[in-house]
Structure formats: C-alpha cells, structure tokens
Amino acid sequence: MFPRLAAVFSILLPFVLGASPIDRRAIVSRYNPTRNASSPITPMQIGNGHFAFGADVTGLQTFLPFAIMSDWGWKNDSLPPGKTWADIYNYRGVEWDFHGRLVQYEFGGDPSVEEWLESNPNRVNLGRVGLLFLDGNGEALNVTESDLESIEQELNLWTGTMTSRFFFDDQHVTVTTVSAQTSSTVGIDIDSSLLQARKLGVYLDFPWNDGSSDFSAPFVGVFNMTSNHTTTLQVGGKLPGGAQAQVSHTLVNSTFITSVGGDQFTISRDTPAAHRYSIYPANASNSFSLSVSYSLPNDTPETVAPYQSVAEESVQTWEQFWSDSGFVDVYTGSSDSRADELQRRIILSRYLMRVNEAGDTSPQESGLVNDGWFGKFHMEMVFWHLGHWALWNNWDLLNRTMGMYHRFLETSIQRAQVQQGFSMGARWSKMTDPSGRSAPGDINELLIWQQPHPLVFAEYQYRATKSQATLENWQNVIRETANWMTAFAWLNESTGRYDLGPPMYVVAEDTSPNVTRNPAFELAYWKYGLGLAETWMQRLGLVAPSAWNDVKENLAPLPIEDGLYAVYEGIESNFWTDPTYINDHPALVGLHGWLPPIDGVNLTIAKLTADKVYTTWNVSNCWGWDFPMLAMSAARNGETEQAIEWLLNPLYQFDDVGMPVGGVRVPTPYFPGSGSLLYAIAMMAEGWDGSTTQAPGFPGTGWNVRTEAMSKAL
Ligand SMILES: *[C@@H]1O[C@H](CO)[C@@H](O)[C@H](O)[C@H]1NC(C)=O
Ligand SMILES: *[C@@H]1O[C@H](CO)[C@@H](O)[C@H](O)[C@H]1NC(C)=O
Ligand SMILES: *[C@@H]1O[C@H](CO)[C@@H](O)[C@H](O)[C@H]1NC(C)=O
Ligand SMILES: *[C@@H]1O[C@H](CO)[C@@H](O)[C@H](O)[C@H]1NC(C)=O
Ligand SMILES: *[C@@H]1O[C@H](CO)[C@@H](O)[C@H](O)[C@H]1NC(C)=O
Ligand SMILES: *[C@@H]1O[C@H](CO)[C@@H](O)[C@H](O)[C@H]1NC(C)=O
Ligand SMILES: *[C@@H]1O[C@H](CO)[C@@H](O)[C@H](O)[C@H]1NC(C)=O
Ligand SMILES: *[C@@H]1O[C@H](CO)[C@@H](O)[C@H](O)[C@H]1NC(C)=O
Ligand SMILES: *[C@@H]1O[C@H](CO)[C@@H](O)[C@H](O)[C@H]1NC(C)=O
Ligand SMILES: *[C@@H]1O[C@H](CO)[C@@H](O)[C@H](O)[C@H]1NC(C)=O
Ligand SMILES: *[C@@H]1O[C@H](CO)[C@@H](O)[C@H](O)[C@H]1NC(C)=O
Ligand SMILES: *[C@@H]1O[C@H](CO)[C@@H](O)[C@H](O)[C@H]1NC(C)=O
C-alpha cells in the first residue's frame, strides 16, 4: 500500500506546490529503441521478469536464435558415465583448517561429480519462433535477412510492444510482438498481404542445450543435435487451455510444454528427425495472430490467452510500471550534453531490469538473455541486481525475489551447522540453483560478502512499510544471518579481537584464501550488518543476543598501511602496484559510498584510500558495477563531476537497446551493470541518509534533476 500512496502523493505534491509533474511518457518514449538490422550480439526483448523473449529484427527469432528463457525452466544433464545418484548425493569435497578444526567445503573430491554438480541443473532455452516464407505452394523458401527491404523495428517502452515492419517480395509485412505479464506467453500479430497469398507462416523450433560450457552467449543451445532430445506434437480439440496444438519437449528427464493458440492454423513437423514445426494460417486473410505459451507439464495455462488480451495486459502493466514507481528526470532542462545519454541509460535499464530481473530467484548476470554460469545465479550479486528496486519503490517486483531468503534458510542452516560445523546460524551460498544448492567451487564456498545482504534488503523494506508484519516476516532470516556472522568471527586470544578468515575470499576474489584475514570491506560490512540485526530485534521488542554486540564492538580494526586502508591485514605493502591485486573490483572504494558511514571506518582515511584507487587501480580492467560503485564513492565525497564521469566511463557501455556491455571481462549483457547504475542514480538524485542538498550527487551547474516517488539510500 505505502509505496503506491507515496507515488500518488509525490505525483500530486508538485501540483500543490505549483510545479507540474514530470512528463514521464514523453521521456520514456524518447528512448524507444529502433533498429533496421539485427544485432548479432543482443536481442530486442519483451518479457515480465519471470519470462523473456529475445527477438531479431523481424520481432521473432526468424534469422537468429535468440533465447526464450524463464526463472522456472531448468533441467539436469545425464549423470557422468559410471556415476549414480548416490555418488551425487554423497559428494563431500575437501576438508580445510578453520582455526584448528577441519571444515567440509564443497569443492575438490571426485572431479566428474564435482563438475556435474557445478553445471546442473542448467537453465533451458525454451524454444524459437520464426517467420516462415513460402512459395505459395506450401514450399519453404530459403530467405535471409538481406532479402528483406526497408526494415524498421521499434520497441515501445511505455507499452512493452515490439513492432517490426519490412518488405519481402515487394509486399509489406508488420509483426507485433508482446509478452503476457501473468504467464510465460508471447503474443504475435502478423499483418501482410503475403498471408492472403499463403506465402507466410510461422515456425517453432526447439534446441538441445546442456551444461557443457559455462557461458552460452549470444545463443543458448544448438538445433542440430536432434537425436539428443525429443519432441512430440498433439493437435485437436481436447488440449488443455483451448490450445490448438501442443509440443512436448523432453531433454533427458525434463519436459517443457509449448501450447499454441490463436487464429485457426494447421501445423506439421518438418521432418521426423528434426524438432521444427511449421504453422500455416487456415484463413487466407491479411492478418494472423498467435499466442505461444511455455510451461511445465503440470502447469499448463488454463487458457492460452489470445493475442488481444496478451497485448492489453502488456499495455496496462507497463503503463502502471512507468506511472506509479519512482522516476528520475535528469534530461529536461539540463544543459550538460551528457544528460541525454545518462537519461537513455536510465530508461532502458529500468525497462530491461523489469524484463530480466524480477523472478522467483535472483537473476543470473545475463538475466534471461542468455546463459552464464549454466544459468545459475550469484547470491553476492543480489545487491547489485536488485537493490535499486527498493529505491525506485518497486516493492511488488523486489518482493518476488526476496522469498528466496526464506526458502533457502533451511539449507543454509544445514550448510553452516551440519556441513561446516559452525555453532549457529545460516551461511548463504554464492553460486546457487533454484533449490538453494551451492555449486561446488573454492570461491563459491569461501566468499562471504553475500552474507549481510538480506539485512540491507530487510532494512529497506522496513523503511518503506514501517510495519510489524515486515519485522516478523524477516525475523528468522535476520537472526540466522547474524548468528552465522557471529559464529564465523573468530576470537583471536592474543589481540582480544574477532578476526574474519582465513580461509575466505574477498569481494575481488583475487587473494589467497588461506592467508586472507581481516579484509577492510568485509569487516566494515560485518559491523554494519550486525548493527542492523541488533536494531531489528530491538524494534521487535526483543533482546538481541549479546554475542552479536560483542563481535560487532570487538571486530579487528580495519587494516591500515601507510595511512590507507588495505585490502586485508598483512597483504604485501606494495599491493597498490601489484597486478595481482589491482585488476579486479576495487571494493576499497565501497567503504564509504556503497556503504554509509560506519563506526570504525575513518572517513578521512576512506577518502584518501579512494583517491589512491583512482590513481593506481587498473581501471581499464574494471567492468559493470565497478563504475557505479566508484560513482557512489565520488558522490558521497562531494566529487560530483567525477561521479558523472564514472557513470559515463568509455569502458562502461550500454548498446542501442540498452544492454549493458560486458566489456573486457564478461559476455554481454552483464546486468549488474544496469542494476548498479539505477542504484547509483537513485542515490545521486534523491540523496542518502544525512544528505541535505537537492540531487547531492549531481554537479550544481548544467544539471536539472527532478525525482518522483524515489527513496533515499542508506
Ligand atoms: C540503419 O541504422 C543505422 C544506425 O542507426 C543508420 O546509420 C543507417 O542509416 C540506417 N539505415 C537505413 C537504411 O535506414
Ligand atoms: C536436478 O538434480 C538435483 C539433484 O542434484 C535435484 O535436486 C533437482 O530437482 C533436479 N532438477 C531438475 C530440474 O531435474
Ligand atoms: C532419468 O530417469 C532415469 C529413469 O528414471 C533415471 O535412471 C536417471 O537417473 C534420470 N536422470 C536424470 C539426470 O535425472
Ligand atoms: C589451504 O589450506 C588447506 C589446509 O587447511 C590446504 O589443504 C590447501 O591446499 C590450502 N589452499 C591453498 C590455496 O593454499
Ligand atoms: C540459404 O541461403 C544462404 C544464403 O544464400 C546459403 O548460404 C544457405 O546455404 C542456404 N541454405 C539452404 C538450406 O539452402
Ligand atoms: C551445429 O550448430 C553449431 C552452431 O549452432 C555449429 O557450430 C556446429 O558446427 C553445428 N554442427 C554440425 C554437425 O552441423
Ligand atoms: C548428443 O548427441 C551426439 C550425437 O549427435 C552425441 O555424440 C552426444 O554424446 C550426445 N550428448 C548427450 C549429452 O546425449
Ligand atoms: C478461419 O478458419 C476456420 C477454419 O477453417 C473457421 O472456422 C473460421 O471461422 C475462420 N475465421 C475467420 C475469421 O475467417
Ligand atoms: C511479499 O509480499 C507479501 C504480501 O504483501 C507478503 O505476505 C510476503 O511476506 C512478502 N514477502 C517478502 C519476502 O517480503
Ligand atoms: C591474532 O592476531 C594477530 C594480530 O593481528 C596476528 O598476527 C595473529 O596471526 C593472529 N593469531 C592467529 C592465531 O591467527
Ligand atoms: C581519521 O584519520 C585521520 C588521518 O589518519 C586522523 O587525523 C583522524 O584523527 C582520524 N579520525 C578519527 C575520528 O579517528
Ligand atoms: C590492465 O588491464 C588491461 C585490460 O584488461 C590489461 O591488458 C593489462 O595487462 C592490465 N595491466 C596491468 C598492469 O595489470
């Protein structure tokens, strides 16, 4: 309730004060992407956060097999040769020393089992839908994109509608594509005289995909390993949901259903061996519309929504999204020439986050565009993927994903206490699948900065709701999170202080785990997180365990070398010039910027440290969220011009449709780059706790910044 009221209020408030509200529709529409040729790297996309459809320039996947992916479509590959499920379930990995006791970690051990567990389950590309060009006698023509003329494609961001127009054989073709918002359905409307001449149809195809490589980009799966998987077609009047046709696609033991409805058609399999099906409109008219709906077998749609209702749902949901949630206008009235590009990045990131990053579990780095790390997701990246939803007041979308902390709590308690032998708490995983299982790997098992994230999300939710229900809802997650943070901190008898690590990995994943002790960023985040947990219990009228406070107050001090914070205590003093340590995420700048001021973090030293990062880090090797993290540091330090420069750094790019370019390190898209941009923009435009000026992260001249329904950052 609250966020909606806040939105309405902040839209009305300017009227009361005599200012007019932001013309949101005009600003959003200004950045509608257009194309006249397919990009070989990125699709134009429609979707709903759980499901997304990537299209080439025809509005479908006619020429390029961009993916159709979801938060629910996963499969397991066959077990490694000679291995049984018992081998999988009994996998144990190695034992490493943790301050005098052996701890079980899931890496090493039987290599084939380790590899299988890392790559399974993997995320499935649900299929492909393309235009079929025919000779009039029902024979398929071999048409390529270069055979089309006067191609124009536009994505209407305000309504989530993609329209492609072109000529083929001198005849005009218009394809309109929309995504349902309450099911995994795509609605397709085709308008062309070629239909009347029976020269146009639609095809469906189904790829084989497996966990044989970490990254599957730009395309997921292959269409020529047809003997590895099966499809079967059913047609007739008795199909669920009123579908005219249904294709069951089975990969190993997982089956996915494609239900097709809409205008009357006939459908046939192209050849018995392939998984390609041709759809021919039954009526010789100028228009043909179709709905293609993807689901699991026991979750087939009650009705395959007709194109018209899919389109209406899309228009209504997107209009509501743009109208009701937070909005930032840095473009109107700004004289700075960079404002237009920054606004473009904001609008396109808002769109793509809602398409790719609002599912039941945390998104993968590549969202629903293609697969990275087998389609799995990284719990430490949750902050960069999803934190912005809180500041832009999209609680309905954030809420979809937050349930994972509740669902994964039991297995995270098991991990901490049973597998690793800690006295209490829940240890959150890093690389994870929808069941909450941690993928084997030393970094996956030894990273720790994912641990405090739920405390921050809960805090934002409470700030928005101020409700007892929120306090109670998060109570167990908060307790178990803080309990493990407390149990992991190890009392060093000789200093009387609590140490973090070893073994552990830092944010940048580039230090040796057995010698990594007391890293600056993690110490600060631990202290901050434990403070949030204590406050939570106080709000509930409960007494926080005294051990939390003991650890918080007695954590080892942040390591200082030559008057600057160091990555960890005891790191080589020349680390500022050592390529080992200056080529990855510069998390030291997060000490004040990403994190708010924290007791025990000296802001003078943090600033000097950030300055040192600016001059010594190998910025040419930075990527994605590094740039917004640097901008947030600059903004809190009052260096607003520098903050803008970081957000527009030449190594931090968004392509013509807004896809965050991976850059030197990872494939495109790399969505933490988009989420972190929106988090930084919110902070710079709306401010943070204790900021007093309007748009405190923007330079005072050249920029006219207006916000509506935004929240301050911590
Ligand atoms: C296609 O788009 C590109 C980039 O926007 C533009 O330079 C080019 O002129 C366009 N071509 C046609 C035929 O419209
Ligand atoms: C894959 O196997 C795991 C066991 O490792 C099981 O928990 C999971 O349900 C399976 N997933 C699918 C999609 O078959
Ligand atoms: C697939 O099902 C068969 C038969 O039930 C079973 O033996 C096999 O272990 C399953 N494989 C996977 C990967 O689920
Ligand atoms: C870390 O220490 C463990 C023993 O606790 C040892 O087995 C392992 O090889 C060491 N790892 C590295 C990377 O030094
Ligand atoms: C279709 O046409 C393209 C380009 O002319 C050609 O490379 C390809 O081999 C053709 N494919 C078939 C199946 O004829
Ligand atoms: C199968 O398709 C992939 C790309 O989709 C291609 O790289 C590979 O060469 C093809 N294999 C065969 C046997 O045609
Ligand atoms: C897929 O099929 C190819 C032959 O087409 C075969 O070599 C390969 O082992 C199969 N892979 C799986 C995982 O079934
Ligand atoms: C389309 O064709 C089907 C079957 O051929 C017929 O039942 C239906 O009425 C036709 N619809 C239109 C709009 O012509
Ligand atoms: C999401 O919202 C629903 C309804 O407001 C609430 O019951 C549920 O607890 C929320 N989930 C989380 C994780 O906050
Ligand atoms: C205790 O802390 C001191 C100072 O930080 C450090 O040198 C020592 O190695 C720590 N002791 C252990 C057993 O880790
Ligand atoms: C912070 O560090 C600076 C530089 O070392 C020092 O002068 C100052 O006293 C410190 N501030 C606090 C509050 O400790
Ligand atoms: C800095 O990064 C670039 C780009 O990845 C790389 O080529 C170069 O070797 C790095 N320089 C150092 C000193 O590590």
Short mmCIF file of C-alpha atoms in Angstrom, two decimals, residues 324-703:
data_model
loop_
_atom_site.label_atom_id
_atom_site.label_comp_id
_atom_site.label_asym_id
_atom_site.label_seq_id
_atom_site.Cartn_x
_atom_site.Cartn_y
_atom_site.Cartn_z
CA ASP A 324 3.49 4.51 -10.41
CA SER A 325 7.06 3.74 -9.47
CA GLY A 326 9.99 6.06 -8.90
CA PHE A 327 11.13 8.33 -11.69
CA VAL A 328 14.22 10.41 -12.29
CA ASP A 329 14.45 13.08 -14.98
CA VAL A 330 17.97 14.39 -15.49
CA TYR A 331 17.33 15.37 -19.11
CA THR A 332 14.64 18.05 -19.14
CA GLY A 333 16.21 21.44 -18.61
CA SER A 334 19.79 20.21 -18.28
CA SER A 335 22.35 21.99 -20.40
CA ASP A 336 25.07 19.41 -19.81
CA SER A 337 25.50 17.48 -23.05
CA ARG A 338 25.92 14.22 -21.14
CA ALA A 339 22.39 14.36 -19.71
CA ASP A 340 20.72 12.79 -22.75
CA GLU A 341 22.88 9.67 -22.72
CA LEU A 342 22.56 9.29 -18.97
CA GLN A 343 18.78 9.55 -19.24
CA ARG A 344 18.80 6.96 -22.05
CA ARG A 345 20.72 4.54 -19.86
CA ILE A 346 18.31 5.10 -17.00
CA ILE A 347 15.17 4.48 -19.04
CA LEU A 348 16.49 1.45 -20.92
CA SER A 349 17.90 -0.04 -17.71
CA ARG A 350 14.54 0.39 -16.00
CA TYR A 351 12.89 -1.48 -18.88
CA LEU A 352 15.43 -4.29 -19.05
CA MET A 353 15.50 -4.82 -15.29
CA ARG A 354 11.76 -5.37 -15.30
CA VAL A 355 12.05 -7.81 -18.23
CA ASN A 356 15.02 -9.78 -16.88
CA GLU A 357 15.39 -9.25 -13.16
CA ALA A 358 12.12 -9.78 -11.34
CA GLY A 359 11.75 -13.52 -10.90
CA ASP A 360 11.32 -16.03 -8.11
CA THR A 361 15.06 -16.30 -7.54
CA SER A 362 17.92 -13.91 -8.06
CA PRO A 363 18.64 -13.30 -11.74
CA GLN A 364 21.76 -14.57 -13.41
CA GLU A 365 24.26 -11.95 -14.61
CA SER A 366 22.90 -12.32 -18.16
CA GLY A 367 19.29 -12.14 -16.99
CA LEU A 368 17.00 -14.04 -19.35
CA VAL A 369 19.01 -13.10 -22.45
CA ASN A 370 21.48 -15.99 -22.50
CA ASP A 371 23.26 -18.30 -20.06
CA GLY A 372 26.29 -17.51 -17.93
CA TRP A 373 27.50 -19.97 -15.34
CA PHE A 374 24.99 -22.53 -16.65
CA GLY A 375 22.08 -20.21 -15.90
CA LYS A 376 22.78 -20.20 -12.16
CA PHE A 377 22.78 -17.09 -10.03
CA HIS A 378 25.16 -15.49 -7.58
CA MET A 379 23.88 -14.51 -4.16
CA GLU A 380 26.64 -11.92 -3.63
CA MET A 381 25.44 -10.12 -6.76
CA VAL A 382 21.91 -9.79 -5.40
CA PHE A 383 22.71 -6.34 -4.07
CA TRP A 384 23.70 -5.02 -7.49
CA HIS A 385 20.90 -6.83 -9.33
CA LEU A 386 18.05 -5.94 -7.02
CA GLY A 387 18.93 -3.18 -4.54
CA HIS A 388 17.65 -0.50 -6.91
CA TRP A 389 14.08 -1.86 -6.75
CA ALA A 390 13.93 -0.63 -3.15
CA LEU A 391 14.99 2.91 -4.04
CA TRP A 392 12.69 3.15 -7.07
CA ASN A 393 9.75 1.89 -4.97
CA ASN A 394 9.10 -1.31 -6.88
CA TRP A 395 8.21 -3.42 -3.88
CA ASP A 396 5.97 -5.77 -5.86
CA LEU A 397 8.91 -6.71 -8.07
CA LEU A 398 11.51 -6.94 -5.31
CA ASN A 399 9.16 -8.99 -3.23
CA ARG A 400 9.01 -11.68 -5.94
CA THR A 401 12.66 -12.50 -5.36
CA MET A 402 13.06 -11.90 -1.64
CA GLY A 403 11.12 -15.07 -0.83
CA MET A 404 14.29 -16.97 -1.72
CA TYR A 405 15.85 -15.99 1.60
CA HIS A 406 13.00 -17.76 3.33
CA ARG A 407 13.08 -20.78 1.03
CA PHE A 408 16.87 -21.19 1.26
CA LEU A 409 17.04 -20.66 5.01
CA GLU A 410 16.82 -24.33 5.98
CA THR A 411 19.57 -25.47 3.58
CA SER A 412 21.73 -22.52 4.60
CA ILE A 413 21.39 -23.53 8.25
CA GLN A 414 22.40 -27.06 7.22
CA ARG A 415 25.41 -25.70 5.35
CA ALA A 416 26.58 -23.66 8.32
CA GLN A 417 25.90 -26.05 11.15
CA VAL A 418 25.81 -29.60 9.81
CA GLN A 419 28.21 -29.47 6.89
CA GLN A 420 30.65 -26.86 8.19
CA GLY A 421 30.22 -27.36 11.92
CA PHE A 422 29.63 -23.75 12.97
CA SER A 423 27.86 -23.37 16.28
CA MET A 424 24.89 -21.45 14.89
CA GLY A 425 23.36 -19.52 12.02
CA ALA A 426 22.75 -19.81 8.29
CA ARG A 427 25.56 -19.36 5.77
CA TRP A 428 24.23 -18.02 2.47
CA SER A 429 25.64 -19.60 -0.66
CA LYS A 430 27.28 -17.85 -3.60
CA MET A 431 26.65 -19.66 -6.92
CA THR A 432 23.23 -21.16 -6.48
CA ASP A 433 20.40 -23.03 -8.19
CA PRO A 434 16.65 -22.66 -7.55
CA SER A 435 16.73 -25.32 -4.82
CA GLY A 436 19.27 -23.23 -2.89
CA ARG A 437 22.12 -25.63 -3.53
CA SER A 438 25.65 -24.18 -3.62
CA ALA A 439 27.61 -25.09 -6.75
CA PRO A 440 30.98 -26.64 -5.89
CA GLY A 441 34.00 -24.36 -6.17
CA ASP A 442 36.52 -22.80 -3.81
CA ILE A 443 35.34 -19.24 -4.45
CA ASN A 444 31.72 -20.38 -4.27
CA GLU A 445 32.31 -21.88 -0.84
CA LEU A 446 34.69 -19.32 0.65
CA LEU A 447 33.23 -15.97 -0.37
CA ILE A 448 31.48 -14.08 2.45
CA TRP A 449 30.21 -10.68 1.29
CA GLN A 450 26.83 -12.14 0.30
CA GLN A 451 26.12 -12.76 3.98
CA PRO A 452 24.92 -9.30 5.16
CA HIS A 453 22.81 -8.56 2.03
CA PRO A 454 19.45 -9.79 3.43
CA LEU A 455 19.92 -7.43 6.38
CA VAL A 456 20.10 -4.50 3.98
CA PHE A 457 17.06 -5.61 1.95
CA ALA A 458 15.06 -6.11 5.12
CA GLU A 459 16.07 -2.67 6.36
CA TYR A 460 14.89 -1.04 3.15
CA GLN A 461 11.60 -2.90 3.32
CA TYR A 462 11.03 -1.78 6.90
CA ARG A 463 11.79 1.83 5.99
CA ALA A 464 9.07 1.58 3.34
CA THR A 465 6.43 -0.25 5.35
CA LYS A 466 7.23 0.57 8.99
CA SER A 467 5.09 -2.48 9.68
CA GLN A 468 5.13 -5.12 12.33
CA ALA A 469 4.41 -7.69 9.61
CA THR A 470 7.70 -6.80 7.91
CA LEU A 471 9.56 -7.12 11.20
CA GLU A 472 8.10 -10.54 11.86
CA ASN A 473 8.43 -11.75 8.29
CA TRP A 474 12.19 -11.24 8.27
CA GLN A 475 12.86 -12.16 11.88
CA ASN A 476 14.20 -15.69 11.33
CA VAL A 477 16.25 -14.73 8.31
CA ILE A 478 17.82 -11.88 10.26
CA ARG A 479 18.51 -13.97 13.31
CA GLU A 480 20.18 -16.80 11.43
CA THR A 481 22.12 -14.42 9.19
CA ALA A 482 23.57 -12.54 12.16
CA ASN A 483 24.14 -15.76 14.09
CA TRP A 484 26.44 -17.08 11.39
CA MET A 485 28.24 -13.74 11.09
CA THR A 486 28.86 -14.05 14.81
CA ALA A 487 29.92 -17.69 14.66
CA PHE A 488 32.29 -17.07 11.74
CA ALA A 489 34.10 -14.24 13.57
CA TRP A 490 36.94 -15.94 15.45
CA LEU A 491 38.20 -14.67 18.79
CA ASN A 492 41.95 -14.12 18.50
CA GLU A 493 43.22 -14.65 22.05
CA SER A 494 46.39 -12.66 21.52
CA THR A 495 44.57 -9.50 20.42
CA GLY A 496 41.26 -9.99 22.16
CA ARG A 497 39.64 -9.09 18.83
CA TYR A 498 37.43 -11.05 16.45
CA ASP A 499 39.07 -11.93 13.14
CA LEU A 500 37.35 -12.64 9.82
CA GLY A 501 39.07 -15.51 7.98
CA PRO A 502 41.10 -17.35 7.00
CA PRO A 503 40.07 -19.11 4.91
CA MET A 504 37.95 -16.76 2.87
CA TYR A 505 37.74 -14.88 -0.41
CA VAL A 506 37.36 -11.10 -0.62
CA VAL A 507 34.96 -9.25 -2.95
CA ALA A 508 37.57 -9.18 -5.72
CA GLU A 509 38.17 -12.96 -5.40
CA ASP A 510 41.86 -12.36 -6.09
CA THR A 511 43.63 -13.02 -2.79
CA SER A 512 44.87 -16.35 -1.49
CA PRO A 513 42.13 -17.74 0.78
CA ASN A 514 44.40 -19.30 3.42
CA VAL A 515 46.15 -16.03 4.19
CA THR A 516 43.21 -13.67 3.80
CA ARG A 517 42.40 -12.31 7.24
CA ASN A 518 40.54 -9.18 8.28
CA PRO A 519 39.73 -7.65 4.88
CA ALA A 520 38.73 -3.99 5.17
CA PHE A 521 35.49 -4.11 3.20
CA GLU A 522 34.14 -7.26 4.82
CA LEU A 523 34.99 -6.02 8.34
CA ALA A 524 33.05 -2.83 7.68
CA TYR A 525 30.10 -4.68 6.18
CA TRP A 526 30.07 -7.15 9.10
CA LYS A 527 29.99 -4.31 11.60
CA TYR A 528 27.24 -2.54 9.71
CA GLY A 529 25.17 -5.69 9.23
CA LEU A 530 25.35 -6.75 12.87
CA GLY A 531 24.17 -3.26 13.82
CA LEU A 532 21.16 -3.61 11.52
CA ALA A 533 20.34 -7.02 13.03
CA GLU A 534 20.50 -5.64 16.59
CA THR A 535 18.20 -2.77 15.71
CA TRP A 536 15.76 -5.21 14.12
CA MET A 537 15.45 -7.20 17.33
CA GLN A 538 15.00 -4.01 19.34
CA ARG A 539 12.15 -2.97 17.05
CA LEU A 540 10.53 -6.32 17.73
CA GLY A 541 10.87 -5.64 21.44
CA LEU A 542 13.36 -8.49 21.75
CA VAL A 543 16.82 -8.53 23.22
CA ALA A 544 19.45 -9.16 20.56
CA PRO A 545 21.92 -11.91 21.52
CA SER A 546 24.79 -10.25 23.36
CA ALA A 547 27.24 -12.20 21.21
CA TRP A 548 26.22 -10.06 18.22
CA ASN A 549 27.18 -6.91 20.05
CA ASP A 550 30.36 -8.47 21.40
CA VAL A 551 31.52 -9.32 17.88
CA LYS A 552 30.37 -6.01 16.44
CA GLU A 553 32.20 -3.96 19.06
CA ASN A 554 35.33 -6.08 19.09
CA LEU A 555 35.94 -6.90 15.47
CA ALA A 556 39.55 -6.42 14.42
CA PRO A 557 40.18 -2.85 13.30
CA LEU A 558 40.25 -2.21 9.55
CA PRO A 559 43.82 -2.80 8.38
CA ILE A 560 45.79 0.37 7.67
CA GLU A 561 49.07 0.52 5.71
CA ASP A 562 50.87 3.83 5.23
CA GLY A 563 47.81 5.79 6.26
CA LEU A 564 45.49 3.98 3.82
CA TYR A 565 43.10 1.08 4.17
CA ALA A 566 44.50 -2.19 2.86
CA VAL A 567 42.59 -4.99 1.13
CA TYR A 568 43.35 -7.32 4.07
CA GLU A 569 45.59 -7.41 7.11
CA GLY A 570 49.11 -8.48 6.15
CA ILE A 571 48.78 -8.06 2.39
CA GLU A 572 52.07 -7.17 0.70
CA SER A 573 52.65 -3.47 1.28
CA ASN A 574 53.33 -2.94 -2.42
CA PHE A 575 49.90 -4.32 -3.34
CA TRP A 576 48.90 -0.95 -4.85
CA THR A 577 51.25 -1.66 -7.73
CA ASP A 578 50.97 -5.45 -7.86
CA PRO A 579 48.90 -6.64 -10.89
CA THR A 580 47.56 -9.48 -8.71
CA TYR A 581 45.50 -7.06 -6.65
CA ILE A 582 44.63 -4.07 -8.85
CA ASN A 583 42.85 -5.79 -11.71
CA ASP A 584 39.53 -6.66 -10.15
CA HIS A 585 36.63 -5.00 -8.26
CA PRO A 586 38.08 -2.03 -6.29
CA ALA A 587 35.92 -2.75 -3.25
CA LEU A 588 38.01 -0.42 -1.07
CA VAL A 589 36.07 2.49 -2.58
CA GLY A 590 32.91 0.85 -1.26
CA LEU A 591 33.95 1.60 2.33
CA HIS A 592 32.30 4.97 2.03
CA GLY A 593 29.95 5.29 -0.91
CA TRP A 594 28.37 1.93 -1.39
CA LEU A 595 28.36 1.64 2.42
CA PRO A 596 27.13 4.56 4.51
CA PRO A 597 29.34 5.98 7.28
CA ILE A 598 30.06 3.21 9.77
CA ASP A 599 31.56 3.42 13.24
CA GLY A 600 35.12 2.23 12.88
CA VAL A 601 35.54 3.43 9.29
CA ASN A 602 37.54 6.67 9.34
CA LEU A 603 36.11 8.78 6.53
CA THR A 604 39.33 10.73 6.07
CA ILE A 605 41.25 7.54 5.51
CA ALA A 606 38.47 6.11 3.35
CA LYS A 607 38.67 9.21 1.14
CA LEU A 608 42.46 9.01 0.85
CA THR A 609 42.09 5.33 0.01
CA ALA A 610 39.53 6.08 -2.70
CA ASP A 611 41.89 8.73 -4.14
CA LYS A 612 44.64 6.13 -4.22
CA VAL A 613 42.35 3.69 -6.03
CA TYR A 614 41.58 6.36 -8.65
CA THR A 615 45.27 6.83 -9.39
CA THR A 616 46.62 3.30 -9.10
CA TRP A 617 43.88 0.79 -9.94
CA ASN A 618 43.94 -0.70 -13.42
CA VAL A 619 40.62 0.90 -14.35
CA SER A 620 40.99 -0.43 -17.89
CA ASN A 621 40.24 -3.84 -16.41
CA CYS A 622 37.16 -2.71 -14.46
CA TRP A 623 33.67 -3.65 -15.58
CA GLY A 624 29.98 -3.44 -14.81
CA TRP A 625 29.13 -2.37 -11.26
CA ASP A 626 32.66 -1.15 -10.61
CA PHE A 627 31.75 2.14 -12.27
CA PRO A 628 28.59 2.92 -10.27
CA MET A 629 30.47 1.84 -7.12
CA LEU A 630 33.18 4.37 -7.99
CA ALA A 631 30.49 6.97 -8.74
CA MET A 632 28.81 6.40 -5.36
CA SER A 633 32.14 6.91 -3.64
CA ALA A 634 32.76 10.12 -5.57
CA ALA A 635 29.22 11.33 -4.84
CA ARG A 636 29.48 10.82 -1.07
CA ASN A 637 32.82 12.58 -1.16
CA GLY A 638 31.27 15.60 -2.89
CA GLU A 639 33.11 14.99 -6.15
CA THR A 640 30.02 15.23 -8.29
CA GLU A 641 31.72 15.88 -11.62
CA GLN A 642 33.82 12.77 -11.08
CA ALA A 643 30.68 10.79 -10.20
CA ILE A 644 29.13 11.65 -13.58
CA GLU A 645 32.36 10.76 -15.34
CA TRP A 646 32.43 7.32 -13.75
CA LEU A 647 28.87 6.65 -14.91
CA LEU A 648 29.84 7.56 -18.47
CA ASN A 649 33.27 5.97 -18.49
CA PRO A 650 34.14 4.71 -22.00
CA LEU A 651 34.57 1.19 -20.58
CA TYR A 652 31.03 1.16 -19.25
CA GLN A 653 28.73 0.92 -22.26
CA PHE A 654 25.06 0.30 -22.96
CA ASP A 655 24.24 -0.70 -26.52
CA ASP A 656 21.49 0.64 -28.78
CA VAL A 657 18.75 -1.31 -26.96
CA GLY A 658 20.27 -0.63 -23.53
CA MET A 659 22.02 -3.95 -22.99
CA PRO A 660 24.91 -3.49 -20.53
CA VAL A 661 28.04 -4.44 -22.43
CA GLY A 662 30.26 -6.97 -20.66
CA GLY A 663 33.45 -5.21 -21.67
CA VAL A 664 36.88 -6.68 -21.08
CA ARG A 665 35.83 -9.37 -18.64
CA VAL A 666 32.44 -10.98 -19.31
CA PRO A 667 29.96 -11.59 -22.15
CA THR A 668 27.16 -9.14 -22.92
CA PRO A 669 24.77 -8.48 -21.26
CA TYR A 670 26.13 -8.10 -17.73
CA PHE A 671 23.09 -6.88 -15.82
CA PRO A 672 24.77 -5.98 -12.53
CA GLY A 673 25.97 -3.01 -14.60
CA SER A 674 22.34 -1.89 -15.08
CA GLY A 675 21.10 -2.54 -11.54
CA SER A 676 24.05 -0.71 -10.03
CA LEU A 677 23.54 2.23 -12.41
CA LEU A 678 19.97 2.59 -11.14
CA TYR A 679 21.09 2.30 -7.52
CA ALA A 680 23.75 4.98 -8.01
CA ILE A 681 21.36 7.27 -9.90
CA ALA A 682 18.76 6.96 -7.14
CA MET A 683 21.35 7.86 -4.55
CA MET A 684 22.81 10.76 -6.51
CA ALA A 685 19.39 12.17 -7.40
CA GLU A 686 17.32 11.54 -4.26
CA GLY A 687 20.18 11.52 -1.78
CA TRP A 688 21.19 9.35 1.15
CA ASP A 689 20.61 9.45 4.89
CA GLY A 690 22.03 12.72 6.12
CA SER A 691 22.40 14.38 2.71
CA THR A 692 20.86 17.81 2.81
CA THR A 693 21.02 19.30 -0.66
CA GLN A 694 18.81 18.51 -3.62
CA ALA A 695 20.35 15.94 -6.03
CA PRO A 696 23.52 15.77 -3.92
CA GLY A 697 25.39 13.53 -6.37
CA PHE A 698 24.99 15.84 -9.37
CA PRO A 699 27.09 18.90 -10.20
CA GLY A 700 25.41 22.19 -9.28
CA THR A 701 25.57 23.62 -12.76
CA GLY A 702 24.46 22.15 -16.06
CA TRP A 703 22.12 19.65 -14.47
#
